[in-house]
Amino acid sequence: MTTETNNTIQFTPERLAKANEIIARYPEGKQKSALLPLLHLLQEQEGWTPAEGMDYVAELLNIEPIEVYEVATFYTMYHVKPVGKHVIEYCRTGPCCLMGGEEVFAHLKQRLGIEAGQTTVDGQFTIKEVECLAACGMGPVFQVREKYHMHLTNERVDEIIDELSK
Amino acid sequence: MATKILTEHVAVPGIETFDVYRKQGGYTAVEKALKTLSPEAVVEEVKKAGVRGRGGAGFPMGMKWSFLAKPEGVPRYLVCNADESEPGTFKDHYLMKNLPHLLIEGMIVSSFALGANKSFIYVRGELMYVIHILEKAIAEAKAAGFLGKNILGSGYDLELVVQPGGGAYICGEETALLESLEGKRGNPRNKPPFPAVKGLYQSPTVVNNVESIATTPWIINNGGDAYAAIGIGRSTGTKLISASGHIRKPGVYEIDLGVSVEDFIYADEWCGGIRPGHKLKAVVAGGSSVPILPADKILTTAAGEKRLMTYESLSDGGFQTGTMLGSGGFIVFDETACIVRNTWNFARFYHHESCGQCSPCREGTGWMEKVLHRIEYGHGHQQDLDLLVDVAKKIEGNTICPLGDAAAWPVASAIRHFRDEFQWHIDRPHEATQPGAVYKGDMAASADRLV
C-alpha cells in the first residue's frame, strides 16, 4: 500500500492505518470499494473534501483522480467546498415538515443570520438542507456530524447553537 | 396479542451487547443452522415462512434466494440493504441501533444459507453512529467465535463488512447499491442480468433489507410454518411500521400483518389516534412513494370492508382506490396539512434524488417539482393539473429503476384524490397563499372526507 506521496494533504498516521485496514476488507483487486469510506475519513480530518485530498485518496487506491471527483460530487454528504466548523444538516422532507420543521428551520436561519448553503462570517456554522434522515417519528430533525438532534423546537435550536458556540 | 418476532427483547437493558443478547437466547439460530441444518434446509424454512422483502418491494425472500446462481469457483455475496432513505421510514434505523446483534445473527444464518463467505451491510452514511454500533457488535460476535474462520467448528467461514454510503436515496435500489459498494456513482444497472447472476463484482449476489434478514433467526428457531401461521394469506409474519405525522404516538411498531388500519391508527397499543382536537385527513401508508389516500379510502376498501395492514388489503382497488404496504412508512396527515404543499415537497425530494441517468426521470421530476411549486405559491394555470398527470404517466415505467415510478405515484395519486384542493390553489391563489391557509372546501361539505 502507498505510504509515500507528494500531496500536500495526507492522512495522519492513525488515519492512514485505518485507511489501510479499510482497503484490506475487500477482495483482491476490488480496492476501489474503499472509496466512499476513505472520503468519509478525509472529510473527518479536513472538515471537507479538498481536491488535494481527493488526489491523495486516488493515489492510495491506485485509481484516477476523476474517479474520486465523480463520486464525491454524486453523493450529498461530501462537502466539495469549504464549510464552517459546524455543519448543520437540516431535514426538509415531508414528515419533518408536518411536525413544524419549516417554522423551526426558519428560526435556525434567522438565529444564524444565514440561508441554507451559507456559512456564518465567523466560519462557525454552515446550514445545509438535506433530505430525509430516517428519523421521521422524532422530527423535526437535524444532524451535526454524527449526532442526530431530534424533536427540535425553537428553544431547543437555541440551546444547541449556544452549546456548539462555546 | 401481537407476536414480537423482532422486538421482543428491545427494552432489555444492554441488549445491544453480545452478552445480554446471548442471555436472551441470541445466536441459538446460528448454532442450530450451522450444527444441524444444511444450507438448503435453511433456504427451505425461509421459503416456507413466506416472508416478503421488507424494504418495500414485497418480493418473496426465499424465492429470491433460490434464484442465486452457483457456478463453481465463483464467490457469492450477501449484501444487506441498510440504506433506509424512503421518507417516512425509520424502522431499520431503529432495529440496527437497538438490536445490532439480531441483524448480525440474521446475516450469519442467511450467509450460511447462500454459501457466502464475505457479506456486506451497506448502511446509509448519515447513520455513522449506527455503523459504529454495528462494528462494535461484529467485533464482539467475532471474539465469541460466531464470525471468522471455522465458526463453531462447523468449517464455515464468514466475514462481515459494514460499508457506509455517501448520501443518496438511489442507493436503496439494489443495483445502485452494488455500484456504490464498488466505489462508483450510484447509477442503477440495466436488468438483466439480475444481481442473482451478476451482482457485486460481477458475482452472484443477493441483496436483502435489514428487517427481512432479521426475521431469519426466529424462522430457524421456530420453523417456517410457525412464521407463516402469523398474518393473513400471503402476508405472513410481522412487519415493522414506522409511524409519523399527526398522531399521538409516533414511533416504530411491530404488528402482526392483518391488523386493521383503523386499529393501527386509533388503538393505544399503536399510534394512539390523531393528535387531540384534530381529525384524520389522509395517510401515506408505505413510504413517500406509495399513493396517498384520503381518510375514507385508507380505512375502508371500495367494497366497504375494513382495510387491513396487509400487502393485499392495502393494494385492494389498485391505484384507483388503493395503495401499497411498501416499506411500512406510515405518514398520517390531519386537517391542518396542505396536500399540495406536501406533494410539492415529495416531488422536490425525487427531483433531488434522481440519479440523472434516464431522461424521463431526470427531466420529469424537475418539471413536476416546478409546476407543483407554482401551484403552491399561487401561480398555477388551469392546464397544470392535466400536465402533471401527463408528465407522471410519461415517467412511469419508462426508466431503468423504480425511482421514476416512485416519483410519479405520489403526484398522480394526490391529484386523483385531492383534485379539488389543487383546483382551489389555482382558482383562489390569494386565499391559498395566506400563511397557514389550508383548503376546507369540499371536506367541510362532505363529512366522510374527514374521520
XYZ file of C-alpha atoms in Angstrom, chain B residues 15 124-125 130 304:
5
model
C -29.464 -5.786 24.634
C -26.560 5.000 4.689
C -23.615 7.223 5.609
C -25.156 3.202 13.913
C -66.860 -1.385 2.015
